[in-house]
C-alpha positions as MATLAB code, in Angstrom:
seq = 'MAGTADRVLADQLILNSYGGPYEDIIRERIIEPFEAETGIEVIYDAVGSSSQDYAKIKATGGRPGFDIVVMTAAQALQGCQEGLLVKLPLDLIGELSALSPRLSGVAGPCGAVHEVQYMSLLYRTDHVEGVPSSWNLLLDPGLSGRVILPTFQNVMAVNLLQVMSVMNGGGLVDDLDPGFAAMAGIARQSIGFEQSSAILESYIKDGSVWAMPFWNGRAQLLVDSGAPVDYVRPREGTIPLIATLSVPVGAENKEAAFRFIDFFLRKSSQEAWVEGYRVGSARTDIVVPEELRDRQIPEVELDTLLLPDLALMAERMPVWSERWDRDVVPAAR';
ca = [
      33.892   -0.592   37.334;
      33.758   -2.502   34.055;
      31.890   -5.304   35.822;
      29.306   -2.827   37.067;
      28.748   -1.499   33.534;
      28.313   -5.022   32.200;
      25.772   -5.826   34.910;
      23.776   -2.670   34.130;
      23.696   -3.513   30.438;
      22.543   -7.045   31.218;
      19.688   -5.683   33.340;
      18.069   -3.653   30.603;
      16.994   -3.865   26.997;
      15.701   -1.421   24.411;
      12.474   -2.343   22.638;
      11.600   -0.509   19.426;
       7.884   -0.609   18.719;
       4.819    1.565   18.124;
       3.126    4.417   19.963;
      -0.550    5.152   20.554;
      -2.803    2.465   22.064;
      -0.190   -0.185   21.254;
       2.306    1.378   23.657;
      -0.202    1.680   26.490;
      -1.329   -1.934   26.142;
       2.104   -3.512   25.722;
       3.372   -1.640   28.790;
       0.501   -2.864   30.944;
       0.116   -6.395   29.585;
       3.684   -7.418   28.741;
       6.445   -5.021   29.764;
       5.479   -4.375   33.384;
       4.890   -8.089   34.195;
       8.200   -8.949   32.488;
      10.089   -6.323   34.489;
       8.492   -7.492   37.733;
       9.416  -11.123   37.069;
      12.956  -10.651   35.733;
      14.210   -7.339   37.113;
      15.201   -6.351   33.573;
      14.292   -2.773   32.687;
      12.647   -2.299   29.300;
      13.388    1.042   27.635;
      10.598    1.721   25.152;
      11.510    3.322   21.825;
       8.300    4.245   19.959;
       9.925    5.603   16.810;
       9.285    4.625   13.204;
       7.145    2.259   11.165;
       8.227   -1.300   10.355;
       9.758   -0.221    7.066;
      11.553    2.729    8.691;
      12.842    0.504   11.497;
      14.219   -2.011    9.030;
      15.797    0.781    6.994;
      17.611    1.887   10.164;
      18.779   -1.686   10.856;
      20.092   -1.919    7.303;
      21.749    1.501    7.321;
      23.618    0.676   10.549;
      24.696   -2.817    9.510;
      22.500   -4.405   12.179;
      23.419   -1.953   14.965;
      20.408    0.367   15.179;
      20.670    1.032   18.926;
      17.793   -1.204   20.023;
      17.771   -4.851   21.110;
      14.321   -5.985   19.945;
      12.206   -4.631   17.141;
       8.546   -5.172   16.319;
       8.178   -5.551   12.546;
       6.321   -7.790   10.120;
       7.188  -11.188    8.689;
       8.335   -9.522    5.461;
      11.088   -7.579    7.232;
      11.987  -10.557    9.413;
      12.576  -12.668    6.295;
      14.509   -9.943    4.534;
      16.662   -9.305    7.598;
      17.504  -12.993    7.834;
      18.456  -13.179    4.166;
      20.672  -10.099    4.497;
      22.315  -11.305    7.706;
      21.095   -8.348    9.757;
      18.882  -10.229   12.221;
      19.729  -13.033   14.641;
      18.387  -16.521   14.001;
      16.429  -16.998   17.199;
      17.835  -19.809   19.393;
      15.254  -22.508   20.107;
      17.120  -23.602   23.232;
      16.801  -20.134   24.793;
      13.325  -19.309   23.465;
      11.482  -22.538   24.180;
       8.054  -20.979   23.602;
       8.798  -20.792   19.877;
       7.905  -24.481   19.693;
       4.330  -23.668   20.768;
       3.629  -21.497   17.715;
       1.785  -22.617   14.608;
       4.415  -24.115   12.253;
       2.608  -22.601    9.287;
       2.799  -19.072   10.685;
       6.336  -19.502   11.992;
       7.346  -20.751    8.564;
       6.051  -17.551    6.967;
       8.138  -15.435    9.348;
      11.326  -17.517    9.080;
      13.987  -18.231   11.705;
      14.620  -14.572   12.607;
      11.033  -13.620   13.454;
       8.989  -14.701   16.479;
       5.299  -14.332   15.612;
       3.718  -12.563   18.571;
       0.414  -11.569   16.955;
      -1.689  -12.063   13.851;
      -4.092   -9.515   12.401;
      -5.745   -9.034    9.035;
      -6.608   -6.016    6.953;
     -10.269   -5.240    7.500;
     -12.677   -2.736    6.007;
     -13.494   -0.233    8.751;
     -16.554    1.988    8.325;
     -18.808    4.447   10.125;
     -22.106    2.785   10.976;
     -23.855    6.176   11.070;
     -22.921    7.003    7.455;
     -22.704    3.656    5.645;
     -25.997    1.832    5.151;
     -26.122   -1.829    6.127;
     -23.076   -4.063    6.445;
     -20.700   -3.688    3.482;
     -19.327   -6.859    1.936;
     -16.836   -5.601   -0.642;
     -13.664   -3.559   -0.824;
     -15.419   -1.660   -3.620;
     -17.086    0.400   -0.892;
     -13.938    2.538   -1.054;
     -14.883    3.414   -4.669;
     -18.513    4.288   -3.892;
     -19.173    7.832   -5.245;
     -21.192    8.505   -2.097;
     -17.953    8.323   -0.108;
     -16.070   10.842   -2.222;
     -13.929   12.892    0.135;
     -14.717   10.495    2.992;
     -11.902    7.986    2.499;
      -8.316    8.063    3.713;
      -5.399    5.829    2.709;
      -2.150    4.740    4.346;
       1.116    5.873    2.823;
       3.126    3.278    0.924;
       5.514    3.017    3.897;
       2.659    1.362    5.792;
       2.351   -2.242    4.567;
      -1.428   -1.857    4.736;
      -1.222    0.256    1.556;
       0.734   -2.481   -0.192;
      -1.761   -5.119    0.919;
      -4.729   -3.055   -0.289;
      -2.961   -2.615   -3.633;
      -2.543   -6.391   -3.854;
      -6.161   -7.146   -2.926;
      -7.460   -4.632   -5.472;
      -5.167   -6.194   -8.067;
      -6.556   -9.693   -7.502;
     -10.137   -8.364   -7.487;
      -9.579   -6.821  -10.895;
      -7.862   -9.725  -12.623;
      -4.245   -9.155  -11.622;
      -1.948  -10.952   -9.211;
      -0.486  -10.501   -5.749;
       3.099   -9.920   -6.871;
       2.843  -10.118  -10.680;
       0.703   -8.001  -13.012;
      -0.258   -5.314  -10.510;
      -1.512   -2.966  -13.256;
      -5.187   -3.530  -12.300;
      -4.321   -2.847   -8.676;
      -2.571    0.434   -9.402;
      -5.503    1.543  -11.576;
      -7.966    0.733   -8.786;
      -5.815    2.454   -6.163;
      -5.682    5.607   -8.294;
      -9.486    5.509   -8.303;
      -9.598    5.185   -4.513;
      -7.031    7.986   -4.180;
      -9.350   10.270   -6.158;
     -11.986    9.536   -3.514;
      -9.589   10.128   -0.626;
      -8.575   13.157    1.357;
      -4.950   12.039    1.298;
      -2.500    9.692    2.990;
      -1.235    9.122    6.531;
       1.427    6.691    7.731;
       0.604    6.208   11.409;
      -2.309    3.991   12.422;
      -2.977    6.339   15.342;
      -3.415    9.278   12.963;
      -5.425    7.252   10.452;
      -7.940    6.239   13.103;
      -8.350    9.819   14.302;
     -10.082   10.680   11.014;
     -12.733    8.000   11.327;
     -13.200    8.710   15.032;
     -14.022   12.372   14.422;
     -16.297   11.529   11.481;
     -14.326   13.248    8.731;
     -13.700    9.815    7.159;
     -16.385    7.157    6.707;
     -14.402    4.175    5.419;
     -10.796    2.980    5.215;
      -8.647   -0.149    5.454;
      -7.488   -0.912    8.992;
      -5.999   -3.771   10.981;
      -8.739   -5.743   12.679;
      -7.226   -5.574   16.170;
      -7.084   -1.790   16.110;
     -10.567   -1.755   14.557;
     -11.874   -3.848   17.442;
     -10.402   -1.386   19.944;
     -12.412    1.358   18.250;
     -15.577   -0.747   18.419;
     -14.923   -1.437   22.100;
     -14.494    2.287   22.750;
     -18.107    2.901   21.726;
     -17.282    4.780   18.521;
     -19.974    4.392   15.807;
     -17.808    2.087   13.716;
     -17.623   -1.550   12.708;
     -15.418   -3.657   10.460;
     -15.712   -6.635    8.120;
     -13.551   -9.118    6.238;
     -14.798   -8.472    2.677;
     -15.871  -11.363    0.449;
     -12.972  -10.835   -1.982;
     -10.527  -11.830    0.741;
      -7.776  -10.152    2.691;
      -4.115  -10.416    3.603;
      -2.896  -11.199    7.133;
      -0.460   -9.061    9.063;
       1.957  -11.459   10.723;
       3.787   -9.376   13.317;
       7.179  -10.440   14.620;
       9.773   -9.779   17.285;
      13.336   -9.757   15.969;
      16.813   -9.116   17.337;
      19.380   -7.187   15.266;
      22.791   -8.881   14.956;
      24.459   -5.934   16.677;
      22.110   -5.811   19.684;
      24.006   -5.255   22.931;
      21.608   -7.174   25.163;
      20.769  -10.310   23.215;
      20.201  -12.612   26.200;
      17.763  -10.170   27.779;
      16.064   -9.834   24.405;
      15.666  -13.603   24.131;
      14.122  -13.696   27.623;
      11.655  -10.984   26.646;
      10.607  -12.829   23.493;
      10.162  -16.073   25.421;
       8.030  -14.210   27.984;
       5.890  -12.567   25.292;
       5.221  -15.931   23.606;
       4.219  -17.607   26.874;
       0.619  -18.865   26.948;
      -0.445  -16.505   29.729;
       1.228  -13.535   28.019;
      -0.376  -14.327   24.680;
      -3.777  -14.548   26.344;
      -3.186  -11.186   28.019;
      -2.068   -9.656   24.714;
      -5.001  -11.038   22.706;
      -7.456   -9.832   25.329;
      -5.856   -6.392   25.554;
      -4.919   -5.603   21.954;
      -7.786   -7.602   20.387;
      -5.532   -9.469   17.953;
      -4.965  -13.106   17.040;
      -2.162  -15.373   18.196;
       0.119  -17.913   16.548;
      -0.543  -20.189   19.521;
      -3.499  -22.550   19.115;
      -3.746  -23.464   22.811;
      -4.766  -20.082   24.220;
      -8.174  -19.078   25.505;
      -9.661  -16.370   23.257;
     -12.347  -14.070   24.696;
     -15.763  -15.143   23.399;
     -16.516  -11.762   21.843;
     -13.406  -12.052   19.645;
     -13.768  -15.615   18.390;
     -15.940  -14.806   15.386;
     -13.782  -11.793   14.535;
     -10.510  -13.663   14.206;
      -9.263  -16.089   11.586;
      -8.667  -19.568   13.028;
      -5.741  -21.588   11.719;
      -8.077  -23.883    9.778;
      -9.133  -20.869    7.684;
      -5.630  -19.626    6.860;
      -5.920  -21.200    3.421;
      -8.742  -18.769    2.629;
      -6.379  -15.801    2.990;
      -4.426  -14.155    0.209;
      -0.781  -14.945    0.964;
       1.725  -13.130   -1.259;
       5.293  -14.385   -1.634;
       7.066  -12.163    0.902;
      10.520  -12.711   -0.609;
       9.304  -11.538   -4.015;
       7.527   -8.627   -2.362;
      10.772   -7.486   -0.760;
      12.499   -7.532   -4.156;
       9.775   -5.584   -5.915;
       8.833   -3.041   -3.267;
      11.230   -0.319   -4.526;
       9.684   -0.474   -8.005;
       6.152   -0.517   -6.575;
       6.977    2.447   -4.352;
       8.117    4.515   -7.325;
       4.972    3.637   -9.246;
       2.776    4.452   -6.232;
       4.334    7.913   -6.072;
       3.837    8.345   -9.809;
       0.349    6.872  -10.333;
      -1.496    6.885   -7.008;
      -0.356    9.863   -4.924;
      -1.038   12.524   -7.582;
      -4.626   11.229   -7.965;
      -5.551   12.201   -4.380;
      -7.746   15.239   -3.771;
];
């Protein structure tokens, strides 16, 4: 009987990730082909943001009840430093060697980079004249009451804070005073805050919001849907979202988790994911659909991105969060 239980556990894994379009696409493009090839059942757990997921990993000492988690490079680094995530074995996940060393280095040994996005400026083409080129669009008086912001628990809010800081003479992790002042100004323009990307996009889809920050892959999905929207990488620069797959130290099905990660990083899987979710890849050998090539950031242009020190960010996030609640949230309409 014990042997039967062990076999059942070995034939399944629990993947914690996101809902909305992400869930539909990952099921079709990655999970179902993986299950068909391996016979391993993937139980999908679409609960929590990256920060909430990592908080659960930390609160449970690395035993959150799931085997793989989709987070960002910041949490992957922090989890490694705190001993809560597994250092991914190169001998069992051979596809790790095919990833860009620069991007893998950002994520560290506990995070497998399965996609790369960047924070774009998403806008309604039927309400914004021309093609905007600056993040300052979010401060345009003509958009008062037509902007929405992510909550601080969504790293997009942190990244926008950092970009606005640099634009106004501050830094990415030091001297964020100019960024907080600018974010309070944007909050006064906004109708409030939402954490989920799926909820954020609903506002611009129904026309109640005309501009907001949004990940470029999700923005491209909206463009593809025929919605009257478009997105740009503003001239002041942007910050990439380096998304990772990680395994908590207390995961019950580590070997199955390693197989899933190796499958997801495979060239054919990465091509399927890029085509379906409209994101970038850490692999440089994949074929990218022609319509996406000009919308993504090739590796040769990574140096043009704003790249904050993720370790310092992790240290300072609690202080920034308190200040956000004090200075930014109350300014909203």
